[in-house]
Amino acid sequence: MKADVQKYVSSIGITLDRFISQRQSDFPYAKGELSQLLRDIGLAAKVVNKAIMNSGLIGIEGPAGYQNSSGEEQQKLDVVANVRFIRALTRGGEVCAVISEEEEEMIDTGNRHAKYVVAIDPLDGSSNIDVNMPLGTIFSIYRRKTPVGTPPTLEDVLQKGTEQVAAGYVIYGSSNMLVYTTGHGVNGFTYDFSIGEYILSHPNMQSKENGNIFSYNEGNLYDFPKGIQDFIEYCRRNKFSARYVGALVADFHRNLLKGGIFLYPPTKKAPQGKLRLMFECNALAFLIEQAGGVATDGKQRILEIQPTELHQRCPLIIGSKTMVEKVLQMLEAHQETVAL
Ligand code: AHM
Ligand code: MG
């Protein structure tokens, strides 16, 4: 191609679909189902992104008038995102069961021959909906334990984070991104509205070994274990930057790109922390470890916690390796563990 023409038809980059197909060889045992499942998630993410963008115009802001299984008020967009993802996963055919932060029980999709299960927080940070702030979707994918062809059971969905075959998040922010791992590094894709595709924009994302951003809910400070309070004092004395969006995906994403730590320790109101192991912590723990960072509940690696219930909560300390290790040292100095 002539050089002057090339200038006007420069490459658009690698689309999510093409990237997934190229990475198919990472899974010699798989026959393309996982790739298709990731594409289904990408499709639902586009649909949810559209709903979020239009929410003020088509009247889907505000409370839905229901509560989710944790007794929290659901927003209309929570319900919309939940339906969109479950529908995409069910109709896509690769998933035999879905668990969702917005659903009390496991959903049997009826896809008896599907090999995978998905845990999803369809719309994380929903208190940000009405105030035009970032939101997210978080997902984990596991291989089912029960034989293909049989109905799924809780054994399929109550798996440790170490069993994840893929995990990721979508961030609906100043741009829309999808970031995921299949255990071979972390890659981020930015949505190009003009062509309706996610394009690889952040290949091989790495967590900085150290950072200077700390993220936690300041209002809970005096409820935190002493070691955590000491760490926060250490951050302040070192003039680190305090940043807290109140949407985990956004706080995590910023810290991943810039270097930092996110903490949601136990509080009096939430003695096991607020965040959910299956819907929020496991996926982000898999991603941060793949990027070279650390995720702990203050006592053990998040990925090694054996879940016993779908909506189990756990404390979360996640981010740059040196910062998380500092927290653990400070907890140890008080002979504390965050987990109760
Ligand atoms: P949600 O899943 O109901 O939206 O709750 C989870 C959110 C996280 O995104 C965020 O990190 C946390 O709750 C903020 O909680 P708080 O308002 O207590 O600081
Ligand atoms: Mg959530």
XYZ file of C-alpha atoms and ligand atoms in Angstrom:
360
model
C 0.000 0.000 0.000
C 1.245 3.489 -0.815
C 2.463 5.448 2.218
C 0.028 8.350 1.774
C -2.955 5.968 1.547
C -1.800 4.067 4.610
C -2.012 7.330 6.563
C -5.787 7.461 5.974
C -6.496 3.788 6.549
C -4.340 3.102 9.584
C -5.149 -0.099 11.473
C -8.097 0.096 13.893
C -6.265 -2.357 16.154
C -7.248 -5.795 17.436
C -10.924 -6.313 18.214
C -11.980 -8.296 21.284
C -13.421 -11.039 19.070
C -10.229 -11.422 17.087
C -8.082 -11.336 20.236
C -10.213 -14.050 21.854
C -9.941 -16.217 18.728
C -6.176 -15.727 18.589
C -5.883 -16.775 22.247
C -7.935 -19.928 21.723
C -4.660 -21.876 21.572
C -4.036 -20.996 25.259
C -6.655 -23.681 25.993
C -5.753 -26.848 24.157
C -8.478 -28.720 26.084
C -11.239 -26.284 25.099
C -13.239 -26.438 21.913
C -14.106 -22.762 21.631
C -16.871 -22.657 24.250
C -14.930 -20.387 26.606
C -14.150 -18.041 23.729
C -17.831 -17.923 22.821
C -18.749 -17.295 26.457
C -16.370 -14.320 26.633
C -17.927 -12.957 23.451
C -21.406 -13.315 25.017
C -20.221 -11.252 27.996
C -18.785 -8.641 25.621
C -22.112 -8.426 23.804
C -24.133 -8.015 27.019
C -21.647 -5.363 28.180
C -22.356 -3.318 25.050
C -26.100 -3.585 25.615
C -25.763 -2.560 29.281
C -23.466 0.306 28.310
C -26.159 1.562 25.961
C -28.783 1.339 28.729
C -26.533 3.287 31.120
C -25.819 5.971 28.534
C -29.530 6.427 27.863
C -30.788 5.899 31.409
C -31.690 9.531 32.093
C -33.487 9.806 28.760
C -35.550 6.641 28.894
C -36.503 6.795 32.569
C -34.462 3.930 34.023
C -32.706 5.888 36.737
C -33.812 5.526 40.350
C -35.000 2.714 42.597
C -36.804 -0.287 41.163
C -38.878 -0.765 44.306
C -37.375 -4.184 45.168
C -34.572 -5.415 47.412
C -31.823 -7.814 46.390
C -30.896 -10.928 48.347
C -28.693 -8.876 50.717
C -31.652 -6.639 51.576
C -30.255 -3.712 49.577
C -32.512 -1.566 47.477
C -32.238 -2.442 43.798
C -32.037 0.318 41.226
C -33.843 -0.020 37.908
C -30.498 -0.286 36.128
C -29.414 -3.097 38.503
C -32.438 -5.041 37.331
C -31.857 -4.211 33.650
C -28.169 -5.219 33.802
C -29.030 -8.429 35.646
C -31.591 -9.430 33.024
C -29.275 -8.541 30.131
C -26.343 -10.601 31.399
C -28.420 -13.601 32.440
C -30.217 -13.598 29.107
C -26.953 -13.357 27.137
C -25.394 -16.164 29.181
C -28.471 -18.376 28.956
C -29.059 -17.899 25.232
C -25.347 -18.110 24.450
C -25.596 -21.758 25.524
C -22.136 -22.185 27.103
C -23.210 -21.793 30.743
C -25.182 -24.344 32.777
C -25.663 -22.114 35.851
C -25.362 -18.456 36.778
C -25.131 -16.885 40.211
C -25.748 -13.166 40.454
C -25.454 -10.617 43.213
C -29.014 -9.656 42.338
C -30.452 -13.187 42.640
C -31.037 -15.077 45.862
C -30.552 -18.545 44.362
C -28.463 -20.163 41.652
C -30.065 -19.937 38.207
C -30.202 -23.165 36.247
C -30.025 -22.034 32.602
C -31.271 -25.390 31.339
C -28.148 -25.737 29.158
C -27.420 -29.264 30.370
C -24.489 -29.786 28.024
C -22.732 -26.545 28.899
C -19.363 -26.874 30.655
C -19.158 -23.558 32.489
C -20.740 -21.596 35.340
C -20.602 -17.828 35.813
C -20.708 -15.644 38.940
C -21.624 -12.042 38.199
C -22.194 -8.668 39.792
C -24.162 -7.185 36.886
C -23.939 -3.561 38.019
C -21.470 -2.752 40.743
C -21.443 0.617 42.481
C -25.135 1.173 41.945
C -25.228 4.119 44.364
C -23.411 5.962 41.548
C -26.233 5.483 39.039
C -28.199 8.635 39.713
C -25.179 10.896 39.994
C -23.473 10.179 36.675
C -20.449 8.460 38.206
C -18.647 5.297 37.052
C -20.237 1.865 37.343
C -18.980 -1.628 36.643
C -19.762 -5.259 35.935
C -17.635 -8.007 37.514
C -17.577 -11.643 36.378
C -15.914 -14.968 37.179
C -16.035 -18.102 35.033
C -15.527 -21.625 36.421
C -15.628 -25.067 34.883
C -18.573 -27.071 36.276
C -17.825 -29.894 38.720
C -20.853 -32.096 38.038
C -20.942 -34.205 34.865
C -22.066 -32.576 31.644
C -25.646 -33.553 30.875
C -26.821 -33.446 34.505
C -28.517 -30.551 36.341
C -26.053 -28.101 37.934
C -25.742 -28.043 41.726
C -24.264 -25.717 44.344
C -21.025 -27.688 44.096
C -20.591 -26.158 40.641
C -20.836 -22.585 41.837
C -19.272 -22.708 45.316
C -15.722 -23.028 44.081
C -12.580 -21.337 45.347
C -11.210 -18.401 43.358
C -8.196 -20.494 42.403
C -10.575 -22.534 40.215
C -11.512 -19.574 37.998
C -10.721 -20.145 34.332
C -11.395 -16.536 33.437
C -12.506 -13.349 35.170
C -12.880 -9.719 34.342
C -14.755 -6.488 34.655
C -16.409 -3.885 32.521
C -16.087 -0.254 33.528
C -18.717 2.225 32.421
C -16.804 5.459 32.915
C -15.465 8.300 30.826
C -14.901 5.503 28.359
C -16.253 1.966 28.399
C -13.640 -0.744 28.904
C -13.610 -4.504 29.255
C -10.641 -5.999 31.107
C -10.167 -9.734 31.508
C -7.772 -12.553 32.245
C -7.781 -16.227 31.415
C -4.729 -16.824 33.592
C -2.321 -15.673 30.877
C -1.961 -12.001 31.816
C -4.486 -9.179 31.900
C -5.684 -7.337 28.806
C -7.924 -4.286 28.504
C -10.170 -3.263 25.605
C -11.769 0.128 25.011
C -15.142 0.374 23.320
C -15.138 2.226 20.011
C -18.712 3.491 19.654
C -18.304 4.354 16.005
C -17.774 0.737 14.955
C -19.410 -0.984 17.954
C -16.322 -2.990 18.906
C -14.007 -3.377 21.894
C -10.450 -2.674 20.699
C -7.306 -3.840 22.506
C -5.973 -0.679 24.176
C -4.188 -1.957 27.304
C -2.225 -5.129 26.483
C -0.544 -7.046 29.301
C -1.600 -4.765 32.170
C 0.766 -4.782 35.153
C 0.148 -3.637 38.712
C 2.918 -1.283 39.866
C 4.937 -2.973 42.587
C 4.430 0.063 44.809
C 2.004 2.949 44.645
C 0.832 6.078 46.398
C -2.961 5.946 46.169
C -5.085 4.626 49.037
C -8.815 4.002 48.698
C -11.249 3.306 51.531
C -14.440 4.726 53.035
C -13.208 7.366 55.465
C -16.460 7.300 57.444
C -15.649 3.775 58.624
C -12.112 4.541 59.851
C -12.715 4.162 63.605
C -14.335 0.772 63.086
C -11.251 -0.660 61.380
C -8.749 -2.984 63.097
C -5.853 -1.067 64.663
C -3.335 -2.299 62.080
C -5.460 -0.861 59.255
C -5.771 2.463 61.077
C -1.968 2.512 61.421
C -1.587 1.890 57.698
C -3.900 4.778 56.882
C -1.913 7.017 59.201
C 1.252 5.864 57.391
C -0.324 6.819 54.012
C -1.284 10.235 55.328
C 2.164 10.935 56.791
C 3.696 9.991 53.440
C 1.275 12.356 51.680
C -0.196 9.609 49.523
C -3.323 10.479 47.547
C -6.690 9.438 49.017
C -9.087 8.496 46.209
C -12.463 6.791 46.637
C -15.083 6.631 43.902
C -17.369 4.265 45.831
C -17.580 1.899 42.853
C -15.147 -0.941 43.354
C -14.451 -1.469 39.655
C -13.504 2.183 39.190
C -11.330 2.301 42.312
C -9.669 -0.979 41.344
C -9.114 0.085 37.730
C -7.490 3.381 38.712
C -5.217 1.699 41.232
C -4.274 -0.988 38.707
C -3.241 1.646 36.179
C -1.524 4.016 38.592
C -0.386 1.917 41.562
C -2.331 1.881 44.808
C -4.367 -0.061 47.325
C -8.090 -0.520 47.957
C -9.323 -1.548 51.414
C -12.776 -2.632 52.574
C -12.101 -4.020 56.068
C -14.774 -5.189 58.533
C -16.900 -2.495 60.154
C -19.423 -2.614 62.993
C -22.234 -2.562 60.451
C -20.534 -5.157 58.239
C -18.405 -7.422 60.467
C -17.274 -9.520 57.467
C -16.717 -6.469 55.301
C -19.248 -5.392 52.711
C -17.995 -6.950 49.504
C -19.017 -10.360 48.204
C -16.485 -13.116 47.738
C -18.154 -14.757 44.741
C -19.329 -11.657 42.877
C -16.658 -9.064 43.564
C -13.535 -10.230 45.413
C -12.571 -13.424 43.552
C -12.576 -11.908 40.066
C -10.545 -8.874 41.100
C -8.155 -11.059 43.116
C -7.513 -13.222 40.036
C -6.898 -10.109 37.915
C -4.568 -8.425 40.403
C -2.489 -11.573 40.882
C -2.217 -11.964 37.117
C -1.017 -8.346 36.985
C 1.576 -8.934 39.736
C -0.352 -7.511 42.705
C -1.817 -9.055 45.864
C -5.342 -9.646 47.262
C -5.952 -10.766 50.834
C -8.680 -10.703 53.463
C -5.985 -9.872 56.032
C -5.502 -13.504 56.902
C -5.305 -15.442 53.693
C -5.152 -15.088 49.948
C -8.644 -14.231 48.688
C -8.384 -16.912 46.000
C -7.949 -19.636 48.628
C -11.089 -18.902 50.636
C -13.497 -21.835 50.442
C -16.980 -20.370 49.883
C -19.811 -21.866 51.866
C -22.658 -19.652 50.662
C -23.474 -17.730 47.517
C -23.668 -14.286 49.066
C -20.747 -14.663 51.463
C -18.918 -11.441 52.283
C -15.244 -10.992 52.973
C -12.840 -8.194 53.860
C -10.770 -7.065 50.870
C -7.279 -5.546 50.779
C -6.090 -5.447 47.182
C -3.552 -3.706 45.008
C 0.143 -3.023 44.649
C 2.271 -5.734 46.240
C 4.418 -3.553 48.514
C 1.411 -1.660 49.876
C -0.613 -4.788 50.657
C 2.409 -6.361 52.329
C 2.783 -3.229 54.471
C -0.813 -3.618 55.673
C -0.176 -7.259 56.558
C 2.930 -6.288 58.565
C 0.964 -3.667 60.462
C -1.828 -6.117 61.233
C 0.758 -8.597 62.427
C 2.339 -5.972 64.679
C -1.000 -5.815 66.505
C -1.365 -9.578 66.225
C -4.515 -8.928 64.262
C -6.039 -10.505 61.245
C -8.744 -8.628 59.474
C -10.919 -11.638 58.904
C -13.052 -12.467 61.901
P -23.047 -2.761 45.303
O -22.619 -4.059 44.662
O -24.350 -2.864 46.005
O -22.984 -1.623 44.341
O -22.006 -2.472 46.509
C -20.645 -2.596 46.301
C -20.008 -1.235 46.300
C -18.614 -1.258 45.744
O -18.612 -0.962 44.374
C -17.921 -0.180 46.519
O -16.540 -0.382 46.615
C -18.584 -0.265 47.859
O -19.871 -0.813 47.635
C -18.749 1.074 48.495
O -19.350 0.890 49.730
P -19.484 2.094 50.776
O -20.539 2.992 50.216
O -19.884 1.425 52.050
O -18.149 2.751 50.876
Mg -21.321 -4.983 43.807
